[in-house]
C-alpha positions as protocol buffer text, in pm:
chain_id: "A"
residue {
  index: 1
  type: MET
  ca { x: 3507 y: 15465 z: 10535 }
}
residue {
  index: 2
  type: GLN
  ca { x: 3451 y: 15333 z: 10886 }
}
residue {
  index: 3
  type: ASN
  ca { x: 3768 y: 15379 z: 11096 }
}
residue {
  index: 4
  type: ARG
  ca { x: 3983 y: 15472 z: 10793 }
}
residue {
  index: 5
  type: GLU
  ca { x: 4263 y: 15711 z: 10890 }
}
residue {
  index: 6
  type: ILE
  ca { x: 4253 y: 16014 z: 10662 }
}
residue {
  index: 7
  type: LEU
  ca { x: 4499 y: 16300 z: 10687 }
}
residue {
  index: 8
  type: ILE
  ca { x: 4377 y: 16632 z: 10546 }
}
residue {
  index: 9
  type: GLY
  ca { x: 4628 y: 16902 z: 10453 }
}
residue {
  index: 10
  type: VAL
  ca { x: 4488 y: 17253 z: 10416 }
}
residue {
  index: 11
  type: THR
  ca { x: 4695 y: 17519 z: 10240 }
}
residue {
  index: 12
  type: GLY
  ca { x: 4641 y: 17892 z: 10208 }
}
residue {
  index: 13
  type: GLY
  ca { x: 4370 y: 17947 z: 9951 }
}
residue {
  index: 14
  type: ILE
  ca { x: 4023 y: 18093 z: 9978 }
}
residue {
  index: 15
  type: ALA
  ca { x: 3879 y: 17745 z: 9911 }
}
residue {
  index: 16
  type: ALA
  ca { x: 4010 y: 17638 z: 10255 }
}
residue {
  index: 17
  type: TYR
  ca { x: 3670 y: 17712 z: 10406 }
}
residue {
  index: 18
  type: LYS
  ca { x: 3517 y: 17436 z: 10190 }
}
residue {
  index: 19
  type: ILE
  ca { x: 3735 y: 17175 z: 10357 }
}
residue {
  index: 20
  type: ALA
  ca { x: 3535 y: 17209 z: 10678 }
}
residue {
  index: 21
  type: ASP
  ca { x: 3242 y: 17062 z: 10484 }
}
residue {
  index: 22
  type: LEU
  ca { x: 3459 y: 16779 z: 10347 }
}
residue {
  index: 23
  type: THR
  ca { x: 3597 y: 16706 z: 10693 }
}
residue {
  index: 24
  type: SER
  ca { x: 3248 y: 16695 z: 10841 }
}
residue {
  index: 25
  type: LYS
  ca { x: 3126 y: 16456 z: 10571 }
}
residue {
  index: 26
  type: LEU
  ca { x: 3426 y: 16226 z: 10624 }
}
residue {
  index: 27
  type: VAL
  ca { x: 3369 y: 16216 z: 11001 }
}
residue {
  index: 28
  type: GLN
  ca { x: 2997 y: 16151 z: 10950 }
}
residue {
  index: 29
  type: ALA
  ca { x: 3093 y: 15859 z: 10723 }
}
residue {
  index: 30
  type: GLY
  ca { x: 3293 y: 15709 z: 11010 }
}
residue {
  index: 31
  type: ALA
  ca { x: 3644 y: 15814 z: 10906 }
}
residue {
  index: 32
  type: CYS
  ca { x: 3908 y: 15913 z: 11160 }
}
residue {
  index: 33
  type: VAL
  ca { x: 4035 y: 16249 z: 11035 }
}
residue {
  index: 34
  type: SER
  ca { x: 4344 y: 16448 z: 11133 }
}
residue {
  index: 35
  type: VAL
  ca { x: 4400 y: 16796 z: 10991 }
}
residue {
  index: 36
  type: VAL
  ca { x: 4731 y: 16968 z: 10922 }
}
residue {
  index: 37
  type: MET
  ca { x: 4740 y: 17333 z: 10813 }
}
residue {
  index: 38
  type: THR
  ca { x: 4991 y: 17578 z: 10677 }
}
residue {
  index: 39
  type: MET
  ca { x: 5009 y: 17912 z: 10857 }
}
residue {
  index: 40
  type: ALA
  ca { x: 4863 y: 18073 z: 10543 }
}
residue {
  index: 41
  type: ALA
  ca { x: 4561 y: 17839 z: 10567 }
}
residue {
  index: 42
  type: THR
  ca { x: 4490 y: 17968 z: 10919 }
}
residue {
  index: 43
  type: LYS
  ca { x: 4433 y: 18314 z: 10766 }
}
residue {
  index: 44
  type: PHE
  ca { x: 4130 y: 18170 z: 10582 }
}
residue {
  index: 45
  type: ILE
  ca { x: 3985 y: 17931 z: 10842 }
}
residue {
  index: 46
  type: GLY
  ca { x: 4078 y: 17864 z: 11202 }
}
residue {
  index: 47
  type: PRO
  ca { x: 4211 y: 17540 z: 11350 }
}
residue {
  index: 48
  type: ALA
  ca { x: 3930 y: 17544 z: 11609 }
}
residue {
  index: 49
  type: THR
  ca { x: 3681 y: 17466 z: 11331 }
}
residue {
  index: 50
  type: PHE
  ca { x: 3863 y: 17146 z: 11240 }
}
residue {
  index: 51
  type: GLU
  ca { x: 3924 y: 17053 z: 11604 }
}
residue {
  index: 52
  type: ALA
  ca { x: 3550 y: 17074 z: 11668 }
}
residue {
  index: 53
  type: LEU
  ca { x: 3469 y: 16868 z: 11359 }
}
residue {
  index: 54
  type: THR
  ca { x: 3729 y: 16594 z: 11417 }
}
residue {
  index: 55
  type: GLY
  ca { x: 3765 y: 16583 z: 11795 }
}
residue {
  index: 56
  type: ARG
  ca { x: 4141 y: 16582 z: 11734 }
}
residue {
  index: 57
  type: PRO
  ca { x: 4416 y: 16842 z: 11757 }
}
residue {
  index: 58
  type: VAL
  ca { x: 4504 y: 17039 z: 11445 }
}
residue {
  index: 59
  type: TYR
  ca { x: 4872 y: 17061 z: 11354 }
}
residue {
  index: 60
  type: THR
  ca { x: 5011 y: 17394 z: 11233 }
}
residue {
  index: 61
  type: ASP
  ca { x: 5370 y: 17395 z: 11357 }
}
residue {
  index: 62
  type: LEU
  ca { x: 5661 y: 17167 z: 11274 }
}
residue {
  index: 63
  type: PHE
  ca { x: 5838 y: 17225 z: 11602 }
}
residue {
  index: 64
  type: SER
  ca { x: 5566 y: 17208 z: 11866 }
}
residue {
  index: 65
  type: PRO
  ca { x: 5468 y: 16844 z: 11908 }
}
residue {
  index: 66
  type: VAL
  ca { x: 5114 y: 16783 z: 12025 }
}
residue {
  index: 67
  type: GLU
  ca { x: 5081 y: 16409 z: 11994 }
}
residue {
  index: 68
  type: HIS
  ca { x: 5398 y: 16261 z: 11839 }
}
residue {
  index: 69
  type: PHE
  ca { x: 5715 y: 16370 z: 12014 }
}
residue {
  index: 70
  type: ARG
  ca { x: 5943 y: 16232 z: 11742 }
}
residue {
  index: 71
  type: GLY
  ca { x: 5768 y: 16478 z: 11515 }
}
residue {
  index: 72
  type: GLU
  ca { x: 5412 y: 16508 z: 11393 }
}
residue {
  index: 73
  type: HIS
  ca { x: 5535 y: 16442 z: 11041 }
}
residue {
  index: 74
  type: ILE
  ca { x: 5653 y: 16098 z: 11154 }
}
residue {
  index: 75
  type: GLY
  ca { x: 5358 y: 15994 z: 11374 }
}
residue {
  index: 76
  type: LEU
  ca { x: 5085 y: 16127 z: 11146 }
}
residue {
  index: 77
  type: ALA
  ca { x: 5253 y: 15977 z: 10839 }
}
residue {
  index: 78
  type: LYS
  ca { x: 5264 y: 15632 z: 10998 }
}
residue {
  index: 79
  type: ARG
  ca { x: 4896 y: 15650 z: 11095 }
}
residue {
  index: 80
  type: ALA
  ca { x: 4756 y: 15782 z: 10765 }
}
residue {
  index: 81
  type: GLU
  ca { x: 4592 y: 15558 z: 10508 }
}
residue {
  index: 82
  type: LEU
  ca { x: 4532 y: 15850 z: 10272 }
}
residue {
  index: 83
  type: PHE
  ca { x: 4669 y: 16206 z: 10255 }
}
residue {
  index: 84
  type: VAL
  ca { x: 4440 y: 16461 z: 10087 }
}
residue {
  index: 85
  type: VAL
  ca { x: 4557 y: 16819 z: 10036 }
}
residue {
  index: 86
  type: ALA
  ca { x: 4280 y: 17063 z: 9957 }
}
residue {
  index: 87
  type: PRO
  ca { x: 4306 y: 17330 z: 9852 }
}
residue {
  index: 88
  type: ALA
  ca { x: 4646 y: 17259 z: 9700 }
}
residue {
  index: 89
  type: THR
  ca { x: 4789 y: 17598 z: 9610 }
}
residue {
  index: 90
  type: ALA
  ca { x: 5044 y: 17665 z: 9336 }
}
residue {
  index: 91
  type: ASP
  ca { x: 5302 y: 17713 z: 9611 }
}
residue {
  index: 92
  type: PHE
  ca { x: 5227 y: 17375 z: 9765 }
}
residue {
  index: 93
  type: LEU
  ca { x: 5235 y: 17201 z: 9425 }
}
residue {
  index: 94
  type: ALA
  ca { x: 5580 y: 17349 z: 9361 }
}
residue {
  index: 95
  type: LYS
  ca { x: 5705 y: 17242 z: 9703 }
}
residue {
  index: 96
  type: LEU
  ca { x: 5588 y: 16884 z: 9669 }
}
residue {
  index: 97
  type: ALA
  ca { x: 5700 y: 16849 z: 9306 }
}
residue {
  index: 98
  type: ASN
  ca { x: 6048 y: 16968 z: 9398 }
}
residue {
  index: 99
  type: GLY
  ca { x: 6091 y: 16801 z: 9736 }
}
residue {
  index: 100
  type: HIS
  ca { x: 6071 y: 17111 z: 9957 }
}
residue {
  index: 101
  type: ALA
  ca { x: 5950 y: 17071 z: 10314 }
}
residue {
  index: 102
  type: ASP
  ca { x: 5924 y: 17386 z: 10522 }
}
residue {
  index: 103
  type: ASP
  ca { x: 5578 y: 17358 z: 10679 }
}
residue {
  index: 104
  type: PRO
  ca { x: 5373 y: 17073 z: 10828 }
}
residue {
  index: 105
  type: VAL
  ca { x: 5179 y: 17000 z: 10508 }
}
residue {
  index: 106
  type: SER
  ca { x: 5477 y: 16986 z: 10270 }
}
residue {
  index: 107
  type: THR
  ca { x: 5681 y: 16789 z: 10523 }
}
residue {
  index: 108
  type: LEU
  ca { x: 5404 y: 16530 z: 10548 }
}
residue {
  index: 109
  type: GLY
  ca { x: 5388 y: 16521 z: 10169 }
}
residue {
  index: 110
  type: LEU
  ca { x: 5743 y: 16387 z: 10176 }
}
residue {
  index: 111
  type: THR
  ca { x: 5704 y: 16148 z: 10470 }
}
residue {
  index: 112
  type: VAL
  ca { x: 5372 y: 15973 z: 10407 }
}
residue {
  index: 113
  type: THR
  ca { x: 5384 y: 15633 z: 10239 }
}
residue {
  index: 114
  type: CYS
  ca { x: 5008 y: 15618 z: 10179 }
}
residue {
  index: 115
  type: PRO
  ca { x: 4842 y: 15745 z: 9859 }
}
residue {
  index: 116
  type: ILE
  ca { x: 4836 y: 16123 z: 9812 }
}
residue {
  index: 117
  type: MET
  ca { x: 4549 y: 16314 z: 9652 }
}
residue {
  index: 118
  type: LEU
  ca { x: 4566 y: 16682 z: 9567 }
}
residue {
  index: 119
  type: ALA
  ca { x: 4277 y: 16915 z: 9484 }
}
residue {
  index: 120
  type: PRO
  ca { x: 4440 y: 17222 z: 9327 }
}
residue {
  index: 121
  type: ALA
  ca { x: 4276 y: 17562 z: 9359 }
}
residue {
  index: 122
  type: MET
  ca { x: 4407 y: 17892 z: 9229 }
}
residue {
  index: 123
  type: ASN
  ca { x: 4349 y: 18191 z: 9007 }
}
residue {
  index: 124
  type: THR
  ca { x: 4295 y: 18111 z: 8638 }
}
residue {
  index: 125
  type: GLU
  ca { x: 4614 y: 18288 z: 8532 }
}
residue {
  index: 126
  type: MET
  ca { x: 4815 y: 18088 z: 8786 }
}
residue {
  index: 127
  type: TRP
  ca { x: 4655 y: 17760 z: 8671 }
}
residue {
  index: 128
  type: LYS
  ca { x: 4755 y: 17840 z: 8308 }
}
residue {
  index: 129
  type: LYS
  ca { x: 5125 y: 17892 z: 8386 }
}
residue {
  index: 130
  type: PRO
  ca { x: 5369 y: 17643 z: 8232 }
}
residue {
  index: 131
  type: SER
  ca { x: 5544 y: 17604 z: 8568 }
}
residue {
  index: 132
  type: VAL
  ca { x: 5220 y: 17490 z: 8735 }
}
residue {
  index: 133
  type: ALA
  ca { x: 5152 y: 17246 z: 8450 }
}
residue {
  index: 134
  type: ARG
  ca { x: 5510 y: 17113 z: 8486 }
}
residue {
  index: 135
  type: ASN
  ca { x: 5462 y: 17063 z: 8858 }
}
residue {
  index: 136
  type: ILE
  ca { x: 5132 y: 16881 z: 8801 }
}
residue {
  index: 137
  type: ARG
  ca { x: 5299 y: 16651 z: 8544 }
}
residue {
  index: 138
  type: GLN
  ca { x: 5585 y: 16579 z: 8784 }
}
residue {
  index: 139
  type: LEU
  ca { x: 5348 y: 16499 z: 9068 }
}
residue {
  index: 140
  type: GLU
  ca { x: 5149 y: 16264 z: 8846 }
}
residue {
  index: 141
  type: LEU
  ca { x: 5475 y: 16091 z: 8746 }
}
residue {
  index: 142
  type: ASP
  ca { x: 5551 y: 16060 z: 9117 }
}
residue {
  index: 143
  type: GLY
  ca { x: 5222 y: 15873 z: 9164 }
}
residue {
  index: 144
  type: VAL
  ca { x: 5018 y: 16155 z: 9315 }
}
residue {
  index: 145
  type: HIS
  ca { x: 4648 y: 16158 z: 9222 }
}
residue {
  index: 146
  type: ILE
  ca { x: 4533 y: 16501 z: 9102 }
}
residue {
  index: 147
  type: ILE
  ca { x: 4165 y: 16588 z: 9144 }
}
residue {
  index: 148
  type: GLN
  ca { x: 4142 y: 16834 z: 8857 }
}
residue {
  index: 149
  type: PRO
  ca { x: 3996 y: 17176 z: 8930 }
}
residue {
  index: 150
  type: GLY
  ca { x: 3685 y: 17287 z: 8752 }
}
residue {
  index: 151
  type: SER
  ca { x: 3589 y: 17612 z: 8587 }
}
residue {
  index: 152
  type: GLY
  ca { x: 3361 y: 17868 z: 8737 }
}
residue {
  index: 153
  type: TRP
  ca { x: 3347 y: 18185 z: 8936 }
}
residue {
  index: 154
  type: LEU
  ca { x: 3664 y: 18250 z: 9135 }
}
residue {
  index: 155
  type: SER
  ca { x: 3702 y: 18475 z: 9438 }
}
residue {
  index: 156
  type: CYS
  ca { x: 3915 y: 18715 z: 9233 }
}
residue {
  index: 157
  type: GLY
  ca { x: 3607 y: 18790 z: 9022 }
}
residue {
  index: 158
  type: GLN
  ca { x: 3724 y: 18595 z: 8718 }
}
residue {
  index: 159
  type: VAL
  ca { x: 3540 y: 18307 z: 8561 }
}
residue {
  index: 160
  type: GLY
  ca { x: 3764 y: 18027 z: 8443 }
}
residue {
  index: 161
  type: ALA
  ca { x: 3969 y: 17721 z: 8528 }
}
residue {
  index: 162
  type: GLY
  ca { x: 4129 y: 17682 z: 8870 }
}
residue {
  index: 163
  type: ARG
  ca { x: 3823 y: 17646 z: 9091 }
}
residue {
  index: 164
  type: MET
  ca { x: 3874 y: 17363 z: 9340 }
}
residue {
  index: 165
  type: SER
  ca { x: 3656 y: 17058 z: 9277 }
}
residue {
  index: 166
  type: GLU
  ca { x: 3340 y: 17055 z: 9483 }
}
residue {
  index: 167
  type: THR
  ca { x: 3368 y: 16873 z: 9815 }
}
residue {
  index: 168
  type: SER
  ca { x: 3113 y: 16616 z: 9697 }
}
residue {
  index: 169
  type: GLN
  ca { x: 3344 y: 16528 z: 9405 }
}
residue {
  index: 170
  type: ILE
  ca { x: 3648 y: 16504 z: 9634 }
}
residue {
  index: 171
  type: LEU
  ca { x: 3451 y: 16281 z: 9869 }
}
residue {
  index: 172
  type: GLU
  ca { x: 3361 y: 16048 z: 9582 }
}
residue {
  index: 173
  type: VAL
  ca { x: 3727 y: 16020 z: 9479 }
}
residue {
  index: 174
  type: ILE
  ca { x: 3817 y: 15935 z: 9840 }
}
residue {
  index: 175
  type: ARG
  ca { x: 3542 y: 15671 z: 9855 }
}
residue {
  index: 176
  type: ALA
  ca { x: 3666 y: 15523 z: 9528 }
}
residue {
  index: 177
  type: GLN
  ca { x: 4020 y: 15507 z: 9665 }
}
residue {
  index: 178
  type: PHE
  ca { x: 3908 y: 15293 z: 9956 }
}
residue {
  index: 179
  type: SER
  ca { x: 3692 y: 15079 z: 9729 }
}
residue {
  index: 180
  type: ASN
  ca { x: 3972 y: 15033 z: 9475 }
}
residue {
  index: 181
  type: PRO
  ca { x: 4316 y: 15104 z: 9627 }
}
residue {
  index: 182
  type: GLN
  ca { x: 4481 y: 15068 z: 9284 }
}
residue {
  index: 183
  type: LEU
  ca { x: 4361 y: 15418 z: 9180 }
}
């Protein structure tokens, strides 16, 4: 993972706090990590956490360039070797599956040319919806790698499917991607 450029997209789900752990593990493994967040994600965890972990700015706004004055979605996309979105909410899945781009994370989803991995996380009832299953199928057809959610206790108090994969599992999928880029 040494010097690999990994772009992490964080969307607005309670599992967003877990991505600080993933980010820390990636940095400790030698990866160069940039984080992009939706405004909803910032309601669950602050950009300062990711800035401290990565030593890089965190991008939350499409129209306030920090590093790439042609647009962060252009500069970050060119630099990234892998784009991981975790948690990937039902809203984000729908945006990416249907080509919508109205925030930094969904815009990058349409501009990156590197592999994309999504770790969905949502309420069990949301995960069961036919529209979510359709969006997952479309994303898989588009070549996006889905890191399937597990079952377990959810923040809503339910037990069931929709729990984001553990960060250790996501890390292993990322390691495998760099070991075998054909995944």
